[in-house]
Amino acid sequence: MNSKLKTYALNVLFLIFLFIVTFYYIFREQNFCDVIKYIQSADKVYILLSVAMVLLFVCGESVIIHYLMNSFTRMVKLTSCIKYSFIGFFVSYITPGASGGQPAQMYYMSKDGIRVSESSLVLMVVTIAYKAVLIIMGVFMLVTESSFLLTHITGSVAWILIIGLILNILIIGLLFFIIFKQSFARSVLVAPIIWLGKKKIIRNYQKWTKKILGGINKYADSAEYLKKHKYVIFNAFILTAAQRICLFMVTYFVYKSFGLSGTSMYQIVTLQTMIALSVDNLPLPGGMGASESIFVIFFDGIFRGNGMNFVLPGMVLSRSISFYSIIVIGGIITCITHLTRKRNKRQVS
């Protein structure tokens, strides 16, 4: 088996292990048959709407990549961008901290003739927009729905949310710092490494210094692009906001599928935004375990009606549609892309 596919297979096995542990922890004292019964009773129209939201979420990134590529006068088919998006989300969701998604996208883009300098810049803009929009949405919703959030977010989970928000702000701040203040970034980031090296605290500090400088220099083109294409960047942010909202709308349609009411669409999207902020930087594939647990805590008082508690079937449906379905579809597309390319390579040779 190809080494790349081996890595993907191992990551999927680890994901399955996390899945088993997570669902054992959540359902260990629950009647799973009742959960299945409630899921089967859900309104299929709303379920289809939630599936449509997920497809719009993935294809939304494809539209952004397509738009940014065209700003380079690089004509890339939208269908190819959809392929890159599904591959990116698949690999992101099976690797800790979503670390493998963009390298996988760049790999397949390079195989289609897109230069690494172009793909890395486009994906950098996508990353900045993706994280910045989440922070802006989160802060805005914290202000506008503070009393509602205080009712549903309490205890240790509140601290997880605060830490998640701070980490996201620090990461996006560091990215802007490296991009726009490169000379200062070099001195701030490199000086401690040299000092630690001279004090014999870390070894091979020259190697680490070289890596950091190489990483900072890589963002020089990003700074120029961002300065010259402000209108393009603004549009990318607007598209990213719409993309994010599509994903968070999944939970709202799942909520409506059980015939529930009393909580607005905006409030449910707000809670889902808080979950995303809480788990975004956790070193877990797709926030597995944490996302499910926090969902149950946040929505426990909302997914109730007619004397029944729908929070567990709601969580299963919401995560199945917004997370596991992307893994399945993305995995199939990744395998087909990889095997087709390998077969075509053999035919050419």
Short mmCIF file of N, CA and C in Angstrom, two decimals, residues 83-208:
data_model
loop_
_atom_site.label_atom_id
_atom_site.label_comp_id
_atom_site.label_asym_id
_atom_site.label_seq_id
_atom_site.Cartn_x
_atom_site.Cartn_y
_atom_site.Cartn_z
N LYS A 83 -13.04 19.09 -5.43
CA LYS A 83 -12.22 17.92 -5.10
C LYS A 83 -11.19 18.28 -4.02
N TYR A 84 -10.49 19.42 -4.19
CA TYR A 84 -9.48 19.84 -3.21
C TYR A 84 -10.12 20.06 -1.83
N SER A 85 -11.33 20.63 -1.82
CA SER A 85 -12.00 20.90 -0.55
C SER A 85 -12.36 19.62 0.19
N PHE A 86 -12.93 18.66 -0.52
CA PHE A 86 -13.29 17.41 0.12
C PHE A 86 -12.04 16.68 0.63
N ILE A 87 -10.97 16.70 -0.16
CA ILE A 87 -9.72 16.08 0.29
C ILE A 87 -9.19 16.79 1.53
N GLY A 88 -9.22 18.13 1.50
CA GLY A 88 -8.71 18.91 2.63
C GLY A 88 -9.48 18.65 3.91
N PHE A 89 -10.81 18.64 3.82
CA PHE A 89 -11.62 18.40 5.01
C PHE A 89 -11.45 16.97 5.51
N PHE A 90 -11.36 16.01 4.59
CA PHE A 90 -11.18 14.63 4.99
C PHE A 90 -9.89 14.46 5.79
N VAL A 91 -8.79 14.95 5.24
CA VAL A 91 -7.49 14.78 5.91
C VAL A 91 -7.44 15.61 7.20
N SER A 92 -8.04 16.81 7.18
CA SER A 92 -8.08 17.63 8.40
C SER A 92 -8.83 16.93 9.52
N TYR A 93 -9.93 16.27 9.16
CA TYR A 93 -10.78 15.65 10.17
C TYR A 93 -10.21 14.35 10.72
N ILE A 94 -9.21 13.78 10.06
CA ILE A 94 -8.63 12.53 10.58
C ILE A 94 -7.23 12.74 11.16
N THR A 95 -6.73 13.98 11.14
CA THR A 95 -5.40 14.25 11.69
C THR A 95 -5.53 15.19 12.90
N PRO A 96 -4.73 14.97 13.94
CA PRO A 96 -4.79 15.83 15.14
C PRO A 96 -4.51 17.28 14.79
N GLY A 97 -5.37 18.18 15.33
CA GLY A 97 -5.19 19.59 15.08
C GLY A 97 -5.40 20.01 13.64
N ALA A 98 -6.04 19.15 12.84
CA ALA A 98 -6.29 19.44 11.42
C ALA A 98 -5.00 19.77 10.68
N SER A 99 -3.89 19.14 11.11
CA SER A 99 -2.57 19.50 10.59
C SER A 99 -2.31 19.00 9.17
N GLY A 100 -3.05 17.99 8.71
CA GLY A 100 -2.71 17.40 7.41
C GLY A 100 -3.53 17.91 6.24
N GLY A 101 -4.57 18.69 6.51
CA GLY A 101 -5.49 19.09 5.45
C GLY A 101 -4.86 19.90 4.33
N GLN A 102 -4.25 21.01 4.68
CA GLN A 102 -3.68 21.88 3.65
C GLN A 102 -2.47 21.28 2.93
N PRO A 103 -1.56 20.57 3.63
CA PRO A 103 -0.50 19.88 2.88
C PRO A 103 -1.05 18.91 1.85
N ALA A 104 -2.14 18.20 2.19
CA ALA A 104 -2.75 17.27 1.24
C ALA A 104 -3.34 18.03 0.04
N GLN A 105 -3.98 19.16 0.32
CA GLN A 105 -4.53 19.98 -0.77
C GLN A 105 -3.42 20.48 -1.69
N MET A 106 -2.33 20.95 -1.09
CA MET A 106 -1.21 21.46 -1.88
C MET A 106 -0.60 20.35 -2.74
N TYR A 107 -0.55 19.14 -2.18
CA TYR A 107 0.02 18.01 -2.92
C TYR A 107 -0.79 17.74 -4.18
N TYR A 108 -2.13 17.65 -4.03
CA TYR A 108 -2.96 17.33 -5.19
C TYR A 108 -3.07 18.52 -6.15
N MET A 109 -2.97 19.72 -5.63
CA MET A 109 -2.93 20.90 -6.50
C MET A 109 -1.66 20.89 -7.36
N SER A 110 -0.55 20.52 -6.74
CA SER A 110 0.72 20.48 -7.49
C SER A 110 0.68 19.43 -8.59
N LYS A 111 -0.02 18.33 -8.32
CA LYS A 111 -0.16 17.28 -9.33
C LYS A 111 -1.02 17.75 -10.50
N ASP A 112 -1.85 18.78 -10.26
CA ASP A 112 -2.68 19.35 -11.33
C ASP A 112 -2.01 20.56 -11.97
N GLY A 113 -0.75 20.78 -11.63
CA GLY A 113 0.00 21.86 -12.29
C GLY A 113 -0.05 23.20 -11.61
N ILE A 114 -0.59 23.27 -10.40
CA ILE A 114 -0.65 24.54 -9.67
C ILE A 114 0.62 24.67 -8.83
N ARG A 115 1.32 25.78 -9.00
CA ARG A 115 2.58 25.98 -8.29
C ARG A 115 2.35 26.07 -6.78
N VAL A 116 3.32 25.57 -6.01
CA VAL A 116 3.22 25.60 -4.55
C VAL A 116 3.14 27.03 -4.05
N SER A 117 3.85 27.95 -4.71
CA SER A 117 3.80 29.36 -4.31
C SER A 117 2.40 29.92 -4.40
N GLU A 118 1.62 29.47 -5.39
CA GLU A 118 0.24 29.92 -5.56
C GLU A 118 -0.69 29.23 -4.57
N SER A 119 -0.58 27.91 -4.47
CA SER A 119 -1.48 27.16 -3.59
C SER A 119 -1.27 27.52 -2.13
N SER A 120 -0.01 27.69 -1.71
CA SER A 120 0.27 28.02 -0.31
C SER A 120 -0.29 29.39 0.06
N LEU A 121 -0.21 30.34 -0.88
CA LEU A 121 -0.73 31.68 -0.63
C LEU A 121 -2.26 31.67 -0.53
N VAL A 122 -2.89 30.98 -1.48
CA VAL A 122 -4.36 30.88 -1.46
C VAL A 122 -4.84 30.22 -0.18
N LEU A 123 -4.20 29.12 0.20
CA LEU A 123 -4.63 28.39 1.40
C LEU A 123 -4.31 29.16 2.68
N MET A 124 -3.27 30.01 2.62
CA MET A 124 -2.99 30.88 3.75
C MET A 124 -4.13 31.88 3.96
N VAL A 125 -4.61 32.47 2.87
CA VAL A 125 -5.74 33.40 2.95
C VAL A 125 -6.98 32.68 3.46
N VAL A 126 -7.20 31.44 2.98
CA VAL A 126 -8.34 30.65 3.44
C VAL A 126 -8.25 30.40 4.95
N THR A 127 -7.07 30.07 5.45
CA THR A 127 -6.86 29.83 6.87
C THR A 127 -7.13 31.07 7.70
N ILE A 128 -6.55 32.20 7.27
CA ILE A 128 -6.74 33.45 8.00
C ILE A 128 -8.21 33.82 8.05
N ALA A 129 -8.88 33.73 6.90
CA ALA A 129 -10.31 34.08 6.84
C ALA A 129 -11.13 33.13 7.72
N TYR A 130 -10.81 31.85 7.65
CA TYR A 130 -11.55 30.82 8.39
C TYR A 130 -11.49 31.08 9.90
N LYS A 131 -10.29 31.38 10.40
CA LYS A 131 -10.12 31.60 11.84
C LYS A 131 -10.62 32.98 12.25
N ALA A 132 -10.32 34.00 11.43
CA ALA A 132 -10.72 35.37 11.78
C ALA A 132 -12.24 35.51 11.82
N VAL A 133 -12.92 34.90 10.86
CA VAL A 133 -14.39 34.96 10.83
C VAL A 133 -14.98 34.28 12.06
N LEU A 134 -14.40 33.16 12.48
CA LEU A 134 -14.88 32.47 13.67
C LEU A 134 -14.74 33.36 14.91
N ILE A 135 -13.61 34.05 15.01
CA ILE A 135 -13.38 34.95 16.15
C ILE A 135 -14.37 36.11 16.13
N ILE A 136 -14.54 36.74 14.96
CA ILE A 136 -15.46 37.88 14.84
C ILE A 136 -16.89 37.46 15.17
N MET A 137 -17.32 36.32 14.60
CA MET A 137 -18.66 35.81 14.90
C MET A 137 -18.80 35.52 16.39
N GLY A 138 -17.79 34.88 16.96
CA GLY A 138 -17.84 34.50 18.37
C GLY A 138 -17.95 35.70 19.29
N VAL A 139 -17.12 36.71 19.06
CA VAL A 139 -17.14 37.92 19.89
C VAL A 139 -18.47 38.64 19.74
N PHE A 140 -18.95 38.77 18.50
CA PHE A 140 -20.23 39.46 18.25
C PHE A 140 -21.37 38.74 18.96
N MET A 141 -21.38 37.42 18.89
CA MET A 141 -22.45 36.65 19.52
C MET A 141 -22.34 36.64 21.04
N LEU A 142 -21.12 36.67 21.56
CA LEU A 142 -20.93 36.77 23.00
C LEU A 142 -21.54 38.07 23.54
N VAL A 143 -21.43 39.13 22.75
CA VAL A 143 -21.97 40.43 23.16
C VAL A 143 -23.50 40.47 23.00
N THR A 144 -23.98 40.00 21.86
CA THR A 144 -25.42 40.13 21.56
C THR A 144 -26.28 39.09 22.28
N GLU A 145 -25.70 37.95 22.66
CA GLU A 145 -26.47 36.89 23.31
C GLU A 145 -25.85 36.50 24.65
N SER A 146 -25.32 37.48 25.37
CA SER A 146 -24.60 37.19 26.62
C SER A 146 -25.49 36.52 27.67
N SER A 147 -26.72 37.04 27.85
CA SER A 147 -27.61 36.46 28.87
C SER A 147 -28.02 35.04 28.50
N PHE A 148 -28.29 34.80 27.22
CA PHE A 148 -28.65 33.46 26.75
C PHE A 148 -27.49 32.49 26.96
N LEU A 149 -26.27 32.94 26.63
CA LEU A 149 -25.10 32.08 26.76
C LEU A 149 -24.80 31.76 28.22
N LEU A 150 -24.99 32.74 29.11
CA LEU A 150 -24.74 32.50 30.54
C LEU A 150 -25.67 31.43 31.10
N THR A 151 -26.83 31.29 30.48
CA THR A 151 -27.80 30.27 30.91
C THR A 151 -27.36 28.87 30.53
N HIS A 152 -26.69 28.75 29.39
CA HIS A 152 -26.36 27.42 28.85
C HIS A 152 -24.88 27.05 28.95
N ILE A 153 -24.03 28.02 29.23
CA ILE A 153 -22.58 27.74 29.33
C ILE A 153 -22.13 28.05 30.75
N THR A 154 -21.87 27.01 31.52
CA THR A 154 -21.47 27.19 32.91
C THR A 154 -20.32 26.24 33.26
N GLY A 155 -19.73 26.49 34.42
CA GLY A 155 -18.70 25.60 34.95
C GLY A 155 -17.44 25.54 34.11
N SER A 156 -16.85 24.35 34.07
CA SER A 156 -15.56 24.17 33.39
C SER A 156 -15.66 24.39 31.88
N VAL A 157 -16.85 24.15 31.31
CA VAL A 157 -17.02 24.34 29.87
C VAL A 157 -16.82 25.81 29.50
N ALA A 158 -17.22 26.72 30.39
CA ALA A 158 -17.03 28.15 30.14
C ALA A 158 -15.54 28.47 30.01
N TRP A 159 -14.74 27.80 30.84
CA TRP A 159 -13.29 28.02 30.78
C TRP A 159 -12.70 27.46 29.49
N ILE A 160 -13.22 26.34 29.04
CA ILE A 160 -12.77 25.77 27.76
C ILE A 160 -13.05 26.74 26.62
N LEU A 161 -14.23 27.37 26.65
CA LEU A 161 -14.60 28.36 25.64
C LEU A 161 -13.67 29.57 25.69
N ILE A 162 -13.41 30.07 26.89
CA ILE A 162 -12.53 31.24 27.04
C ILE A 162 -11.13 30.94 26.54
N ILE A 163 -10.62 29.77 26.91
CA ILE A 163 -9.27 29.37 26.45
C ILE A 163 -9.25 29.22 24.93
N GLY A 164 -10.32 28.62 24.37
CA GLY A 164 -10.40 28.46 22.92
C GLY A 164 -10.41 29.79 22.20
N LEU A 165 -11.17 30.76 22.73
CA LEU A 165 -11.22 32.09 22.13
C LEU A 165 -9.86 32.78 22.20
N ILE A 166 -9.20 32.69 23.36
CA ILE A 166 -7.87 33.32 23.51
C ILE A 166 -6.87 32.69 22.56
N LEU A 167 -6.88 31.35 22.44
CA LEU A 167 -5.94 30.67 21.54
C LEU A 167 -6.17 31.08 20.09
N ASN A 168 -7.43 31.18 19.68
CA ASN A 168 -7.73 31.60 18.32
C ASN A 168 -7.24 33.01 18.05
N ILE A 169 -7.44 33.90 19.01
CA ILE A 169 -6.98 35.29 18.86
C ILE A 169 -5.46 35.34 18.77
N LEU A 170 -4.78 34.55 19.62
CA LEU A 170 -3.31 34.52 19.60
C LEU A 170 -2.78 33.98 18.28
N ILE A 171 -3.42 32.92 17.77
CA ILE A 171 -2.96 32.31 16.52
C ILE A 171 -3.14 33.27 15.35
N ILE A 172 -4.32 33.89 15.24
CA ILE A 172 -4.56 34.81 14.13
C ILE A 172 -3.67 36.04 14.27
N GLY A 173 -3.44 36.47 15.53
CA GLY A 173 -2.53 37.60 15.76
C GLY A 173 -1.11 37.26 15.35
N LEU A 174 -0.68 36.03 15.66
CA LEU A 174 0.67 35.59 15.29
C LEU A 174 0.83 35.54 13.77
N LEU A 175 -0.21 35.07 13.07
CA LEU A 175 -0.15 35.01 11.61
C LEU A 175 0.00 36.40 11.01
N PHE A 176 -0.80 37.35 11.47
CA PHE A 176 -0.70 38.72 10.98
C PHE A 176 0.65 39.34 11.35
N PHE A 177 1.13 39.01 12.52
CA PHE A 177 2.42 39.50 13.01
C PHE A 177 3.55 39.02 12.10
N ILE A 178 3.54 37.74 11.77
CA ILE A 178 4.58 37.16 10.91
C ILE A 178 4.49 37.72 9.49
N ILE A 179 3.25 37.92 9.01
CA ILE A 179 3.06 38.38 7.63
C ILE A 179 3.46 39.84 7.46
N PHE A 180 3.01 40.70 8.38
CA PHE A 180 3.18 42.14 8.17
C PHE A 180 4.35 42.76 8.93
N LYS A 181 4.89 42.06 9.92
CA LYS A 181 6.02 42.59 10.68
C LYS A 181 7.15 41.57 10.69
N GLN A 182 7.64 41.26 9.50
CA GLN A 182 8.58 40.14 9.38
C GLN A 182 9.92 40.40 10.06
N SER A 183 10.45 41.61 9.93
CA SER A 183 11.75 41.89 10.55
C SER A 183 11.66 41.80 12.06
N PHE A 184 10.58 42.33 12.63
CA PHE A 184 10.38 42.24 14.08
C PHE A 184 10.11 40.80 14.50
N ALA A 185 9.34 40.07 13.66
CA ALA A 185 9.04 38.67 13.96
C ALA A 185 10.31 37.83 13.99
N ARG A 186 11.24 38.14 13.08
CA ARG A 186 12.51 37.40 13.06
C ARG A 186 13.25 37.56 14.38
N SER A 187 13.33 38.81 14.85
CA SER A 187 14.09 39.06 16.08
C SER A 187 13.39 38.47 17.30
N VAL A 188 12.06 38.57 17.35
CA VAL A 188 11.30 38.06 18.50
C VAL A 188 11.31 36.54 18.57
N LEU A 189 11.14 35.88 17.41
CA LEU A 189 11.04 34.43 17.39
C LEU A 189 12.40 33.73 17.39
N VAL A 190 13.39 34.36 16.76
CA VAL A 190 14.70 33.72 16.63
C VAL A 190 15.56 33.94 17.87
N ALA A 191 15.49 35.13 18.46
CA ALA A 191 16.35 35.47 19.60
C ALA A 191 16.22 34.46 20.75
N PRO A 192 15.01 34.05 21.16
CA PRO A 192 14.91 33.07 22.25
C PRO A 192 15.53 31.72 21.90
N ILE A 193 15.41 31.31 20.63
CA ILE A 193 16.00 30.03 20.21
C ILE A 193 17.52 30.09 20.32
N ILE A 194 18.10 31.20 19.86
CA ILE A 194 19.57 31.35 19.94
C ILE A 194 20.01 31.38 21.41
N TRP A 195 19.27 32.09 22.25
CA TRP A 195 19.62 32.18 23.68
C TRP A 195 19.55 30.81 24.33
N LEU A 196 18.49 30.05 24.05
CA LEU A 196 18.34 28.71 24.62
C LEU A 196 19.44 27.77 24.11
N GLY A 197 19.83 27.97 22.85
CA GLY A 197 20.89 27.15 22.28
C GLY A 197 22.23 27.42 22.93
N LYS A 198 22.54 28.70 23.13
CA LYS A 198 23.81 29.07 23.75
C LYS A 198 23.89 28.64 25.21
N LYS A 199 22.73 28.54 25.85
CA LYS A 199 22.69 28.08 27.24
C LYS A 199 22.64 26.55 27.33
N LYS A 200 22.76 25.90 26.17
CA LYS A 200 22.76 24.43 26.08
C LYS A 200 21.43 23.80 26.52
N ILE A 201 20.35 24.61 26.49
CA ILE A 201 19.04 24.09 26.88
C ILE A 201 18.42 23.29 25.75
N ILE A 202 18.64 23.76 24.51
CA ILE A 202 18.18 23.00 23.33
C ILE A 202 19.37 22.73 22.42
N ARG A 203 19.30 21.60 21.73
CA ARG A 203 20.36 21.24 20.80
C ARG A 203 19.96 21.64 19.38
N ASN A 204 20.96 21.68 18.52
CA ASN A 204 20.73 22.00 17.10
C ASN A 204 19.90 23.28 16.93
N TYR A 205 20.24 24.31 17.72
CA TYR A 205 19.46 25.53 17.63
C TYR A 205 19.62 26.22 16.27
N GLN A 206 20.77 25.95 15.59
CA GLN A 206 20.95 26.52 14.24
C GLN A 206 19.90 25.97 13.28
N LYS A 207 19.60 24.68 13.45
CA LYS A 207 18.60 24.03 12.60
C LYS A 207 17.23 24.65 12.83
N TRP A 208 16.87 24.87 14.11
CA TRP A 208 15.58 25.48 14.44
C TRP A 208 15.51 26.92 13.95
#
